[in-house]
Structures are given as structure tokens and as C-alpha cells.
PDB file of C-alpha atoms and ligand atoms in Angstrom:
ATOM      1  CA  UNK A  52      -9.018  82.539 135.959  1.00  0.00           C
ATOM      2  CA  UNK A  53      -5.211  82.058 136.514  1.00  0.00           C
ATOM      3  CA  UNK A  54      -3.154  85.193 136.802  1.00  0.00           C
ATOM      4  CA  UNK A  55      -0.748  84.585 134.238  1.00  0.00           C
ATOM      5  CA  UNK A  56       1.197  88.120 134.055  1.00  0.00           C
ATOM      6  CA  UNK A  57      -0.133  89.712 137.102  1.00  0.00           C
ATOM      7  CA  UNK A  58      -0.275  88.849 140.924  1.00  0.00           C
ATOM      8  CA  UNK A  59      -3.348  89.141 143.072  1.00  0.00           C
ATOM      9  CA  UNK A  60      -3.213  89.103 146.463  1.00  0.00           C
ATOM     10  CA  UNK A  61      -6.800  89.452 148.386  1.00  0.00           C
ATOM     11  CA  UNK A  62      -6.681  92.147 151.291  1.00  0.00           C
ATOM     12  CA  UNK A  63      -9.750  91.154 153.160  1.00  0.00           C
ATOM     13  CA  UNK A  64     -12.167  88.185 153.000  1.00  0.00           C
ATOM     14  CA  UNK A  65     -14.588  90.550 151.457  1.00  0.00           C
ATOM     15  CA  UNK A  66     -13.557  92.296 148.555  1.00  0.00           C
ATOM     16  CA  UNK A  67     -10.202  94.207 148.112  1.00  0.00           C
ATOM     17  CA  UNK A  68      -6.938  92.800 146.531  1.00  0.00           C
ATOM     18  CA  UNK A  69      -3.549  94.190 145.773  1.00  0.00           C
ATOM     19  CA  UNK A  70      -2.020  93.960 141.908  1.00  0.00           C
ATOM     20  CA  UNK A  71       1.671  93.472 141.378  1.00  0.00           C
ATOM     21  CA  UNK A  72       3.189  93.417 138.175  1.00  0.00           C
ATOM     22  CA  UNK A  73       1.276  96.304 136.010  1.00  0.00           C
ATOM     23  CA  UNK A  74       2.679  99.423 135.157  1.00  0.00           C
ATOM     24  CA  UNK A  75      -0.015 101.844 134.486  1.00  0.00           C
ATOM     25  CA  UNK A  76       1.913 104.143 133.130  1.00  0.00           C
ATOM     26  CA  UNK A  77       2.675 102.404 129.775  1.00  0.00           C
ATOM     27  CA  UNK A  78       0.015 100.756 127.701  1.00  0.00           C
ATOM     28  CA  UNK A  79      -1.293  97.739 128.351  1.00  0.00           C
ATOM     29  CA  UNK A  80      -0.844  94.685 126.417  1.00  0.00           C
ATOM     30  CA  UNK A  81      -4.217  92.804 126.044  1.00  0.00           C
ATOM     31  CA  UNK A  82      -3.492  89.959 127.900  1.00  0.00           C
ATOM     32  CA  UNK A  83      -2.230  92.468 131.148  1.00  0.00           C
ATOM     33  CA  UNK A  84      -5.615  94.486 130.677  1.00  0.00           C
ATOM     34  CA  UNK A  85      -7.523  90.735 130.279  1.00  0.00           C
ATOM     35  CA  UNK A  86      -6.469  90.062 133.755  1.00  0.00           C
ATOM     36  CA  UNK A  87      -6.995  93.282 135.257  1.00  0.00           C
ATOM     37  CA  UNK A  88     -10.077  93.421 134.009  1.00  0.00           C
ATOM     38  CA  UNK A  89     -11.010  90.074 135.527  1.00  0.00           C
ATOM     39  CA  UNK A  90      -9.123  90.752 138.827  1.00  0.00           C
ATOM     40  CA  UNK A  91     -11.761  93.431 138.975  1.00  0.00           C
ATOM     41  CA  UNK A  92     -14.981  91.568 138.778  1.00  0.00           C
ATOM     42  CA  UNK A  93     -13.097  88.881 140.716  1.00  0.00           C
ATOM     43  CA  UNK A  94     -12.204  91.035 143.742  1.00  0.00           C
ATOM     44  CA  UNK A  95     -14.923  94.422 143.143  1.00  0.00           C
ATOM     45  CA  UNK A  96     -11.794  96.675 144.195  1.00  0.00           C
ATOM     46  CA  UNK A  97      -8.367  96.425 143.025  1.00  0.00           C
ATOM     47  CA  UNK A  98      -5.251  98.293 143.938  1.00  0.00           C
ATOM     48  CA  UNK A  99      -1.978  99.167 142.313  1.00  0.00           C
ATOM     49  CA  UNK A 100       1.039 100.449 144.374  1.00  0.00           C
ATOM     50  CA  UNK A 101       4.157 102.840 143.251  1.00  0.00           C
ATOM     51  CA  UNK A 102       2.489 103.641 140.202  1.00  0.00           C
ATOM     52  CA  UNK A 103       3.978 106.803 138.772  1.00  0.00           C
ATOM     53  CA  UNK A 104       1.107 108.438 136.657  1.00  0.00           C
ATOM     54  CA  UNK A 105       0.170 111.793 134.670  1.00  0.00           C
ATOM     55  CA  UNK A 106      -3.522 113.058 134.594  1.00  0.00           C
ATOM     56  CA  UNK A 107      -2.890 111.839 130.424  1.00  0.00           C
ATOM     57  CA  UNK A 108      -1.343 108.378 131.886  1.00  0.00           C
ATOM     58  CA  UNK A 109      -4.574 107.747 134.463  1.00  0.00           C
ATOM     59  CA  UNK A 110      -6.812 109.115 131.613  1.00  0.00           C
ATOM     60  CA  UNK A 111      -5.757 106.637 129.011  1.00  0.00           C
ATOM     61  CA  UNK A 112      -5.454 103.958 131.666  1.00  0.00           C
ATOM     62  CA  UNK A 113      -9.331 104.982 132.493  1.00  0.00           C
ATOM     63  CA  UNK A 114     -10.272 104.652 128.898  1.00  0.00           C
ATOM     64  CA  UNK A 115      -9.375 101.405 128.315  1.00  0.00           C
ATOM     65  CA  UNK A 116     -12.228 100.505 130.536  1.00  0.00           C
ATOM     66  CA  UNK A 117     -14.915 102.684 128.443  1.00  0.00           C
ATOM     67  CA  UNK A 118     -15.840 106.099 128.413  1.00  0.00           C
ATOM     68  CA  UNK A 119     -15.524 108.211 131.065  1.00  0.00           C
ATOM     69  CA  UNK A 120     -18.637 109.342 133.400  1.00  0.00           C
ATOM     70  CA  UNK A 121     -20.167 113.274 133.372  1.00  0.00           C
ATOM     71  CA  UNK A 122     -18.897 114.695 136.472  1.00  0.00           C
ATOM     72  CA  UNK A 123     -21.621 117.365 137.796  1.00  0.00           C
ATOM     73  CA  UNK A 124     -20.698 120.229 140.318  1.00  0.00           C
ATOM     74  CA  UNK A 125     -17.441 119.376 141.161  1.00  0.00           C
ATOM     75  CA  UNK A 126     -14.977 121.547 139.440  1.00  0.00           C
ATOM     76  CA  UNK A 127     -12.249 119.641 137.450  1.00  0.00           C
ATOM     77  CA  UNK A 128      -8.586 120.417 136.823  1.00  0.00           C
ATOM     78  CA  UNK A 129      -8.496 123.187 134.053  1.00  0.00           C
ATOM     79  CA  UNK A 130      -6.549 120.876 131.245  1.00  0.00           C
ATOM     80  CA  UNK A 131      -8.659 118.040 132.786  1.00  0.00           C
ATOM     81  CA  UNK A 132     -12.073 117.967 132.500  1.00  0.00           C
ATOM     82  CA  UNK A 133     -12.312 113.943 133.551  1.00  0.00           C
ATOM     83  CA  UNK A 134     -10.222 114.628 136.827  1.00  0.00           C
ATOM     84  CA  UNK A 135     -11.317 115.893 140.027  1.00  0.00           C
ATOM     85  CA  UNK A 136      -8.934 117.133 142.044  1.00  0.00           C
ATOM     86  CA  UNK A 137      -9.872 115.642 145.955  1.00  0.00           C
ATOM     87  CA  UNK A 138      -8.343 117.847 148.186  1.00  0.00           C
ATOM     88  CA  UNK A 139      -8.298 118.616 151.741  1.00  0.00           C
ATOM     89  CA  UNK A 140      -5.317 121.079 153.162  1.00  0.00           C
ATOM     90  CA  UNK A 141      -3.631 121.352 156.110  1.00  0.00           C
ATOM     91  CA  UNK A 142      -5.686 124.133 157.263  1.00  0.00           C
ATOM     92  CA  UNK A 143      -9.080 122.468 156.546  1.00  0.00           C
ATOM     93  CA  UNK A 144      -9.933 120.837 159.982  1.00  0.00           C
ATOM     94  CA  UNK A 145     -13.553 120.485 159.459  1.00  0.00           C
ATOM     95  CA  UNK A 146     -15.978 117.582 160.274  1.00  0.00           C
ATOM     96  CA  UNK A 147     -16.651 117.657 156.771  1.00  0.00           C
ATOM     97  CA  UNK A 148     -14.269 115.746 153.855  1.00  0.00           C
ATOM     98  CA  UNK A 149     -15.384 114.745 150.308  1.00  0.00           C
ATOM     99  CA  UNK A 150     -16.692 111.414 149.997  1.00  0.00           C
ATOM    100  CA  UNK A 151     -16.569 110.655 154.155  1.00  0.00           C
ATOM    101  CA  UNK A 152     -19.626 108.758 154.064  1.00  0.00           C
ATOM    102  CA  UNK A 153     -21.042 105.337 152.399  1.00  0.00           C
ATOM    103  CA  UNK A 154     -21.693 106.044 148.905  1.00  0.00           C
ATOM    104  CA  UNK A 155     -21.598 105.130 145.113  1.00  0.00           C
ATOM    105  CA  UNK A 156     -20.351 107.550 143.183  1.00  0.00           C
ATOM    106  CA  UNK A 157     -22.989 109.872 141.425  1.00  0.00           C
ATOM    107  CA  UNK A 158     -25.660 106.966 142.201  1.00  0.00           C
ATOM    108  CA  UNK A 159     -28.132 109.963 141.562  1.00  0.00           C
ATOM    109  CA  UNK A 160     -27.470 110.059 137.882  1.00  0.00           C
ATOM    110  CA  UNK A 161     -29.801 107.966 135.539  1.00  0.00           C
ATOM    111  CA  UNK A 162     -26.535 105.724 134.159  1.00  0.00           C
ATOM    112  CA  UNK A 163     -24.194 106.279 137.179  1.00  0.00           C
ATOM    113  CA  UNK A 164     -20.664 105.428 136.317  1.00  0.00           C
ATOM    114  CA  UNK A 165     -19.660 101.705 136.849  1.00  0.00           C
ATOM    115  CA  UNK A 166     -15.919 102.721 137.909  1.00  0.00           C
ATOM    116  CA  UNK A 167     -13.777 104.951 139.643  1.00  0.00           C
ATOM    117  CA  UNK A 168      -9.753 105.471 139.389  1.00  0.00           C
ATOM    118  CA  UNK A 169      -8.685 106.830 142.116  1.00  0.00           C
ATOM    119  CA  UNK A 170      -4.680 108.005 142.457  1.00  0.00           C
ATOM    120  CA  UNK A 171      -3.081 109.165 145.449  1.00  0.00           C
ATOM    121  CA  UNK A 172      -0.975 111.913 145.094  1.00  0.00           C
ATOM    122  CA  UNK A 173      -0.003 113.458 148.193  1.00  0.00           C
ATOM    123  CA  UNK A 174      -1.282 111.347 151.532  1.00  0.00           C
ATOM    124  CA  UNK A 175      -0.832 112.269 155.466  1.00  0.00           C
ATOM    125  CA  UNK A 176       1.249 110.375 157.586  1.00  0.00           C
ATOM    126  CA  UNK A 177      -1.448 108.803 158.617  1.00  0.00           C
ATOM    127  CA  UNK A 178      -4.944 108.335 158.625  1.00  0.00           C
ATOM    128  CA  UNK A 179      -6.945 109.257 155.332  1.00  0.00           C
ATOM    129  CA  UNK A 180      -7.468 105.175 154.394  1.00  0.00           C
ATOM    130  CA  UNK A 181     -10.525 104.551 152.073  1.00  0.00           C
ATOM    131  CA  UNK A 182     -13.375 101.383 153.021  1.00  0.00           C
ATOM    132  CA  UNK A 183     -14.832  99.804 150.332  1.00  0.00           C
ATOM    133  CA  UNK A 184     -18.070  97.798 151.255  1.00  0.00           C
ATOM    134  CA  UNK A 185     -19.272  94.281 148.763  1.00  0.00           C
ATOM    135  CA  UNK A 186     -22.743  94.812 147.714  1.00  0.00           C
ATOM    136  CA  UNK A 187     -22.734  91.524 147.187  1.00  0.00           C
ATOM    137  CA  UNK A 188     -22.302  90.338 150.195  1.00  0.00           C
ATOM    138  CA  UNK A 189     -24.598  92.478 151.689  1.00  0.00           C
ATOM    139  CA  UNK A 190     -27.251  91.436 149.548  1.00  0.00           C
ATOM    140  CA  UNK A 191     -26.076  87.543 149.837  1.00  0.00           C
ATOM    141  CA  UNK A 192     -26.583  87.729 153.611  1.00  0.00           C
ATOM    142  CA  UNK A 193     -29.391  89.705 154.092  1.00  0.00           C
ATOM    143  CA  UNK A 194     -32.059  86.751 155.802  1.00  0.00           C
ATOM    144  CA  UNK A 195     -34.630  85.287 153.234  1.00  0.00           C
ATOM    145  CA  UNK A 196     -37.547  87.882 154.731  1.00  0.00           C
ATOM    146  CA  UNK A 197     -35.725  91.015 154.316  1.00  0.00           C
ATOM    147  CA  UNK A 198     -34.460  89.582 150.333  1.00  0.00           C
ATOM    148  CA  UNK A 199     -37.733  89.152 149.514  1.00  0.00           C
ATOM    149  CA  UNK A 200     -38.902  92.610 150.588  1.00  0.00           C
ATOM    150  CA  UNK A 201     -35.538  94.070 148.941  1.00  0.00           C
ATOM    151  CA  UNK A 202     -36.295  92.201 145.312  1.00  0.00           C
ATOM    152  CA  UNK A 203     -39.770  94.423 145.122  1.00  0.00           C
ATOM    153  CA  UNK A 204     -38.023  97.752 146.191  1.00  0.00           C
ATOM    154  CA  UNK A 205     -37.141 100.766 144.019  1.00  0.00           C
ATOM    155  CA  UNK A 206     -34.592 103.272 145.710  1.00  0.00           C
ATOM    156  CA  UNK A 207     -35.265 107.205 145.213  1.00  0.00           C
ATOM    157  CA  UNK A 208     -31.561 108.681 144.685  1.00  0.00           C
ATOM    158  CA  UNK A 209     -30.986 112.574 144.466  1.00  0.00           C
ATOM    159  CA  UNK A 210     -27.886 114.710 144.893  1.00  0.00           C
ATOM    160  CA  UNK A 211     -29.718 117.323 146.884  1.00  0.00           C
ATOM    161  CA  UNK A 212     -27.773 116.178 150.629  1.00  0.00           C
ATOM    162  CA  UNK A 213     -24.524 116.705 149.021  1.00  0.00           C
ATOM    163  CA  UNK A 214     -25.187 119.084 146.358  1.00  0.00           C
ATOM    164  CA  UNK A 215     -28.120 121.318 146.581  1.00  0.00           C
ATOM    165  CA  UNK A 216     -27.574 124.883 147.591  1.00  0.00           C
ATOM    166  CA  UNK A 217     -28.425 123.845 151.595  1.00  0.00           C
ATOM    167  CA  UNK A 218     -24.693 121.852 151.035  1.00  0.00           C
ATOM    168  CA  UNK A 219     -22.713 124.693 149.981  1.00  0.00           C
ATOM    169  CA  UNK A 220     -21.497 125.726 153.463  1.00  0.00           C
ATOM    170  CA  UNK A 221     -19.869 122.138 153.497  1.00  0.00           C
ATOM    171  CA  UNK A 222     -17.527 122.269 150.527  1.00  0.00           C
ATOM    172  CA  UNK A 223     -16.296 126.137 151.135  1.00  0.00           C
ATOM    173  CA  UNK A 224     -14.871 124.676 154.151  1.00  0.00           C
ATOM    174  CA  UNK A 225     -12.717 122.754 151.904  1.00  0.00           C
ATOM    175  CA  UNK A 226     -10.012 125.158 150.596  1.00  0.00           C
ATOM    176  CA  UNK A 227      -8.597 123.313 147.737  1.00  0.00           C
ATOM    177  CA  UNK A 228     -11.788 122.151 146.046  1.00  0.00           C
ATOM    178  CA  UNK A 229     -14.778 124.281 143.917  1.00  0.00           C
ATOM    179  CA  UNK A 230     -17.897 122.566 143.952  1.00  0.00           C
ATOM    180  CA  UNK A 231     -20.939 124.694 142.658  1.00  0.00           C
ATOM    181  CA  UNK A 232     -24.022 123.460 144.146  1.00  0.00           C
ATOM    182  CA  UNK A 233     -27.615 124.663 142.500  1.00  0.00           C
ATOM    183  CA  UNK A 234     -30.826 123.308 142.123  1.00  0.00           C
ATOM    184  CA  UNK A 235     -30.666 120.612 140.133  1.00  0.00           C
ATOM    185  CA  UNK A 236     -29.508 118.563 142.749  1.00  0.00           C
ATOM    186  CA  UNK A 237     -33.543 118.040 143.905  1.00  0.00           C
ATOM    187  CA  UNK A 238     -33.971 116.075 140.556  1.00  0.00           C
ATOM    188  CA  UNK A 239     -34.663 112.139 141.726  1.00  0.00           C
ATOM    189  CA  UNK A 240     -33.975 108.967 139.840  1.00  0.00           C
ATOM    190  CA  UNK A 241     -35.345 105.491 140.731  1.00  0.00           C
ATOM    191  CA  UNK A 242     -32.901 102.940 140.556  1.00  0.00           C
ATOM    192  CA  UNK A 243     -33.550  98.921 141.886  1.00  0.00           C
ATOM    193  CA  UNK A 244     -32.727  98.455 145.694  1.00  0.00           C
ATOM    194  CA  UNK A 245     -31.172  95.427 143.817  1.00  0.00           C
ATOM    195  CA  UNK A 246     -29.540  95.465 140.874  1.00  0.00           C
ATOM    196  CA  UNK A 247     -27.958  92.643 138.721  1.00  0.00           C
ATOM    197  CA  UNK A 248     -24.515  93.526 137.534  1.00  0.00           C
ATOM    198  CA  UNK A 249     -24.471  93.094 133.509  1.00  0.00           C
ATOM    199  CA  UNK A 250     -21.160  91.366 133.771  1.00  0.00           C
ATOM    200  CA  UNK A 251     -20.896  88.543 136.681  1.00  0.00           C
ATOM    201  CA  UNK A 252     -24.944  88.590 136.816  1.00  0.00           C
ATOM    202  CA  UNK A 253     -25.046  88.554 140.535  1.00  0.00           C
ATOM    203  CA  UNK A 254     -27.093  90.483 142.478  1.00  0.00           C
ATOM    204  CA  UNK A 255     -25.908  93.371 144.662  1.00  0.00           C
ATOM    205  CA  UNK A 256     -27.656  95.581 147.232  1.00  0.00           C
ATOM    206  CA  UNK A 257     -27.792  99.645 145.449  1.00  0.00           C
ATOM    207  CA  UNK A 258     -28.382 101.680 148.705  1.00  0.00           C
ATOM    208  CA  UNK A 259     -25.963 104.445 150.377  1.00  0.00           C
ATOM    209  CA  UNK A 260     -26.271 106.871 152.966  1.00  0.00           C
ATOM    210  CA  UNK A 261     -25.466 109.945 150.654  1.00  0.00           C
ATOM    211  CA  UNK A 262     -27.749 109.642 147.602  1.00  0.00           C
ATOM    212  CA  UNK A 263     -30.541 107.180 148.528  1.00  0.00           C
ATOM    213  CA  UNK A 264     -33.030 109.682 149.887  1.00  0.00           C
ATOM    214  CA  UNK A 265     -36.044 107.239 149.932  1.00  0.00           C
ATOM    215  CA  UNK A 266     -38.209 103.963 148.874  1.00  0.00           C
ATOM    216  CA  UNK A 267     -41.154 104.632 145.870  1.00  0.00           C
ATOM    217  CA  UNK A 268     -44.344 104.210 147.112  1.00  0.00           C
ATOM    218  CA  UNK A 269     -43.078 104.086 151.055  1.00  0.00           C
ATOM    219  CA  UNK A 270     -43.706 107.008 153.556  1.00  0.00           C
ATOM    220  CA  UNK A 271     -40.758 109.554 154.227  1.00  0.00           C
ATOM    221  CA  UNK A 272     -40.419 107.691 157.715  1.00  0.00           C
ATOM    222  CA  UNK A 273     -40.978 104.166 156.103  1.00  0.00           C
ATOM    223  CA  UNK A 274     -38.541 104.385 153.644  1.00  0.00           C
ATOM    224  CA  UNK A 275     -35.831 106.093 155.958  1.00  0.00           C
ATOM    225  CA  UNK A 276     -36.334 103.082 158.228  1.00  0.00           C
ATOM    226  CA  UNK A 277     -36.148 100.530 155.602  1.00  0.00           C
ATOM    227  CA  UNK A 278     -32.933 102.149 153.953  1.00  0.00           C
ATOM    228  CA  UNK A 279     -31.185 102.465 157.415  1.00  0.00           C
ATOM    229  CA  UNK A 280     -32.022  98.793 158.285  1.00  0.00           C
ATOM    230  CA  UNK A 281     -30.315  98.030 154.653  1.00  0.00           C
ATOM    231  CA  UNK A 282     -27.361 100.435 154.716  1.00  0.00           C
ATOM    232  CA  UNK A 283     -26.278  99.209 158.231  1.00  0.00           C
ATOM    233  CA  UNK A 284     -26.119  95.702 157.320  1.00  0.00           C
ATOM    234  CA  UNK A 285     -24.347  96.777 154.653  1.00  0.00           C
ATOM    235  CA  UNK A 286     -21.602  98.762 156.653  1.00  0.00           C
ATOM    236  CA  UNK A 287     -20.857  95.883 158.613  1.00  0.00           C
ATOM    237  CA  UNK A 288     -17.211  95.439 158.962  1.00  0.00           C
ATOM    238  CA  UNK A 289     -16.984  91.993 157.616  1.00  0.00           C
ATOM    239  CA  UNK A 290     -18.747  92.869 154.465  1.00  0.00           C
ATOM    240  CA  UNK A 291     -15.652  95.550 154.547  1.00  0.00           C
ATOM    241  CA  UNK A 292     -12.040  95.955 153.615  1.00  0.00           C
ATOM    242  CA  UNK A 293      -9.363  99.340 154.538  1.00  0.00           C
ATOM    243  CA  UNK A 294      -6.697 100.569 151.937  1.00  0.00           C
ATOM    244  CA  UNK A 295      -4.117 102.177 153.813  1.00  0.00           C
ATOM    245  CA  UNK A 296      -2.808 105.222 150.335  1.00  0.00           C
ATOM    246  CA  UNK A 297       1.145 105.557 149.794  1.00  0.00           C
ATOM    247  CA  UNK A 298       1.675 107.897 148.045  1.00  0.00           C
ATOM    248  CA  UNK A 299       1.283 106.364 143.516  1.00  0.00           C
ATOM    249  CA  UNK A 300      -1.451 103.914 144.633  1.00  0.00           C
ATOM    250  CA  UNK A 301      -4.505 103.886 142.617  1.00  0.00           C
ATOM    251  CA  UNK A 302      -7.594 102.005 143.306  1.00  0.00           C
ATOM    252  CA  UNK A 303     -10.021 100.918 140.883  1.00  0.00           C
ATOM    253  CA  UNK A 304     -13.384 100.203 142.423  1.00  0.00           C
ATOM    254  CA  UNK A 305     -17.090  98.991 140.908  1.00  0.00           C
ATOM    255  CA  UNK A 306     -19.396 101.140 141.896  1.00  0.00           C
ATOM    256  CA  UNK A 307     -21.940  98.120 140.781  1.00  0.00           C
ATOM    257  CA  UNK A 308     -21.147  96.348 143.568  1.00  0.00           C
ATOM    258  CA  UNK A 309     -18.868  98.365 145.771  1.00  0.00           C
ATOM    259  CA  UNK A 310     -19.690 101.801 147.968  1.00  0.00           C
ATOM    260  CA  UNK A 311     -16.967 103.452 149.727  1.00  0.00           C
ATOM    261  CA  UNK A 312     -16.364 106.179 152.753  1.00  0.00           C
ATOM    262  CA  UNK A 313     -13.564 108.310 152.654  1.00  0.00           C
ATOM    263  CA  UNK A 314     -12.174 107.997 156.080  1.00  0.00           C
ATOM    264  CA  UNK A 315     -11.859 111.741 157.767  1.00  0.00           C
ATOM    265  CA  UNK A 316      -8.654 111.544 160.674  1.00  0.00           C
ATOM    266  CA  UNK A 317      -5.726 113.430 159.339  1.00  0.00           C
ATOM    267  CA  UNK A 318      -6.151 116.780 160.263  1.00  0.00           C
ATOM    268  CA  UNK A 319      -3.297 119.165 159.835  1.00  0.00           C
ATOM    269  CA  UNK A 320      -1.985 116.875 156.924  1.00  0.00           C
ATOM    270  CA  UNK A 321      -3.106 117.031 152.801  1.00  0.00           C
ATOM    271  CA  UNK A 322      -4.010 114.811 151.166  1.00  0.00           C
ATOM    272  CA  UNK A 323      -4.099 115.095 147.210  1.00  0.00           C
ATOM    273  CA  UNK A 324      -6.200 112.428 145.032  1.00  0.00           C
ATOM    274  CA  UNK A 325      -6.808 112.647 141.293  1.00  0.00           C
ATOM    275  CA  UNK A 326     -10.601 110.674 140.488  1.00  0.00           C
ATOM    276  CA  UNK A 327     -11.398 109.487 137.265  1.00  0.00           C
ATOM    277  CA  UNK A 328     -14.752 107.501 136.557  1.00  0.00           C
ATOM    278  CA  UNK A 329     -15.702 105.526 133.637  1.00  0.00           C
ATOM    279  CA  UNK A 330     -19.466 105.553 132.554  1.00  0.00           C
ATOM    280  CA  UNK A 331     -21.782 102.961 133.393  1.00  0.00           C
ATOM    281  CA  UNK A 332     -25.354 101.681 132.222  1.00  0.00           C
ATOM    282  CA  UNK A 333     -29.320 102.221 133.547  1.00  0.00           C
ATOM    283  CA  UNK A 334     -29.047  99.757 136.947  1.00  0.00           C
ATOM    284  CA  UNK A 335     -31.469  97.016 136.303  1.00  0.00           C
TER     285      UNK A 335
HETATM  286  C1  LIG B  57     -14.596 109.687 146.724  1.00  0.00           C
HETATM  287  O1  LIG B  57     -15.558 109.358 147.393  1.00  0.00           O
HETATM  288  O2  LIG B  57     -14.678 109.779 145.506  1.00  0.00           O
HETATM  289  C2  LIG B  57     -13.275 109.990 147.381  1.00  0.00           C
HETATM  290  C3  LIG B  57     -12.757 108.845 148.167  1.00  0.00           C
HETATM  291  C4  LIG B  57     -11.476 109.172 148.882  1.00  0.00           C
HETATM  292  O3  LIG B  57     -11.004 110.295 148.792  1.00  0.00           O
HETATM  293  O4  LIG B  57     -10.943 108.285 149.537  1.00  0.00           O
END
């Protein structure tokens, strides 16, 4: 498609490219939205810059890409209950930061959500960046063997490493966040170790590190192998790109085709994000 009232500029040979020309913060005309929404599929992550945005301004932007996704244990903003609040203070110098390893968002739920809007409000001098990994590719360059055996495989996902009770000692180390872990976290979905995204129709890799817990009908030690010989080509860097936040950027990312690891190096700094996700469909 040519950009007619946007620019596009590709970050990384991967996936990841920069939008100029949109501003967020009034409503989109349907041509604008046309090519945003294609600039999406295009690129699997998109990123605006200098965006000035209220939670109602990201919400309405959010909704013009469909409802928005149930958010589970993580305690919204009070007026907000589509926004999470992703904070880590100053004071917080733990090993441990919300969303700092290779994930999808929520790929535990039986329709996870096929977006997230993520808008930097506050971000450290340095450090802090966000990678963004193209499912894609990962399942594009996997060799002919390892496709075949990834076509027949069905992926267990739960929330119990990040939210069962066993994870609470993680998130009250983060001051400016409430998550509420409990039991249902040990409830398991089965989702296609390859999927076929309903809107481009190509096929993409569904593993992470966080959710992806193990392979039906493989051993415990089988299907940990399996999934770490999968998520590590998958984490490879040139399957990756980096978004270095300024402060008003807000990335918009596929979790179809796209995980993501919140990158952990700014201690002593805070870093504010506001996360909105849009709901998705059963992966088939
Ligand atoms: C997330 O995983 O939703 C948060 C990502 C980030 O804070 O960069």
C-alpha cells in the first residue's frame, strides 16, 4: 500500500517502524486510521512519537481497533478500568520488572488480545527500551524438520509463573503497581504452536517464555526442551528490533505475531507507561 497521509519509516529489518504524521489525540479520519491500520500488519509494531494523550484520548484511539481485552490481576487506574498503570519507582531496584521477559500479552487467556497500546509517560534517562520479536520470522526460518514438528504441536499456556500465589513476592517488590495473584492462574489453555493470523494469513510461531508452560501430549522435560529450542530461535536478535521511549511515544504491537521483553536497566529512575489492549480471537 502507498502511505498517502502518513510516513513509515522501518526501524529494523525485522519488524518495527516509526509513524509520522498522526495525531492520536484527535480522531482519526478513515483514510489516516486505513493506513495505520495497514502500517500495522505491514510492520507487526508501529510507533508514534510526541503524542500528547489522556487515558480518554488512548482509550478512544484503542477502540477504533475493536474492543478492548479483560485485563486479569493487574489492578487498573481507578477511572480506568482498560489502563494499567506500568510502573517501576526510583526506589524499586529489584531483578524483577513487569513484562522483562519474552511474552504475548495474556497468551494464557482462551481469546488473548490481538493488540497492545502502549504510552510512555514518564521514561529514565536511559535504559528502559522495549524488544519486540516477528513471529513470523521465527516461524519462516525455522529449518523444514523442526516446521514440520512445529505444524503438529499444541502449546499449554497458564498464568501460574507470573500470577499464581508462588509470584506474589515478585510484584510487592514493585511499589507503584497492585497485582492480586490467586489461584486461577493454574487454569491451562491449549493454543497452536503455530497459528495463522486471520488478517495477513501467514503463519507465526505462538511460544513465550512467560506463559507457555508446556507441549500436549509431551513429557514435562520433553516439552520444556522443545519450547526452549523454539523460544531461542525466536529471541534471536535479527528476528528483533529496540524502541528507545521519549517521553508521548506509544507503540502499538500484534500480539499475533509479535512478543516483547521489557528491558530491566534503569534503576534509580521511573518509568511510567499507560497499557491498553484490544481483544483478540481463539488462535487457530
Ligand atoms: C508489557 O509487557 O506489557 C510492558 C512492556 C514495557 O513496559 O515495555
Amino acid at each position: 500500500m502507498a502511505y498517502e497521509t502518513i510516513e513509515v519509516r522501518p526501524i529494523a529489518g525485522a519488524l518495527g517502524a516509526e509513524i509520522s504524521g498522526a495525531d492520536l489525540s484527535a480522531p482519526l479520519g478513515n483514510q489516516v486510521f486505513a493506513e495505520i491500520h495497514q502500517a500495522f500488519l505491514d510492520h507487526q509494531v508501529i510507533f508514534f512519537r510526541d503524542q500528547t494523550l489522556t487515558p480518554d484520548q488512548q482509550k478512544a484511539f484503542t477502540r477504533r481497533f475493536g474492543p478492548f481485552g479483560e485485563t486479569p490481576f493487574v489492578t487498573t487506574l481507578d477511572d480506568h478500568p482498560e489502563i494499567i498503570e506500568v510502573v517501576k519507582q526510583p526506589g524499586d531496584r529489584t531483578a524483577y520488572n513487569f513484562g522483562g521477559n519474552w511474552h504475548s500479552d495474556f497468551s494464557f487467556q482462551p481469546q488473548p488480545p490481538m493488540a497492545t497500546l502502549l504510552y510512555s509517560r514518564e521514561v529514565p534517562p536511559y535504559g528502559g527500551d522495549t524488544l519486540f520479536a516477528n513471529m513470523y520470522l521465527a516461524y519462516e526460518t525455522l529449518t523444514p524438520g523442526m516446521k514440520r514438528i512445529a505444524d503438529d504441536l499444541i502449546g499449554v499456556h497458564s498464568a501460574r509463573r507470573s500470577y499464581s500465589p508462588a509470584a506474589q513476592y515478585q510484584h510487592d517488590q514493585l511499589s507503584g503497581m497492585e497485582v492480586k495473584t490467586d489461584d486461577s492462574a493454574y487454569a491451562t489453555v491449549e493454543h497452536p504452536v503455530v497459528r495463522t493470523h486471520p488478517e495477513t494469513g501467514r503463519k507465526a510461531l505462538f511460544v513465550n517464555r512467560v506463559y507457555t508452560v508446556g507441549l500436549k501430549d509431551f513429557s514435562k522435560t520433553e516439552g520444556a526442551a522443545l519450547l526452549d529450542l523454539l523460544c531461542r530461535h525466536a529471541e534471536r536478535p535479527e528476528l528483533t528490533c529496540r524502541f528507545n521511549w521519549t517521553e508521548g511515544a506509544l507503540a502499538l504491537w500484534d500480539n499475533r505475531c509479535v512478543q516483547h521483553f521489557a528491558v530491566n536497566d534503569y534503576d534509580g529512575y521511573r518509568r511510567v507507561m499507560h497499557r491498553t489492549t484490544v481483544a483478540g480471537e481463539r488462535p487457530v
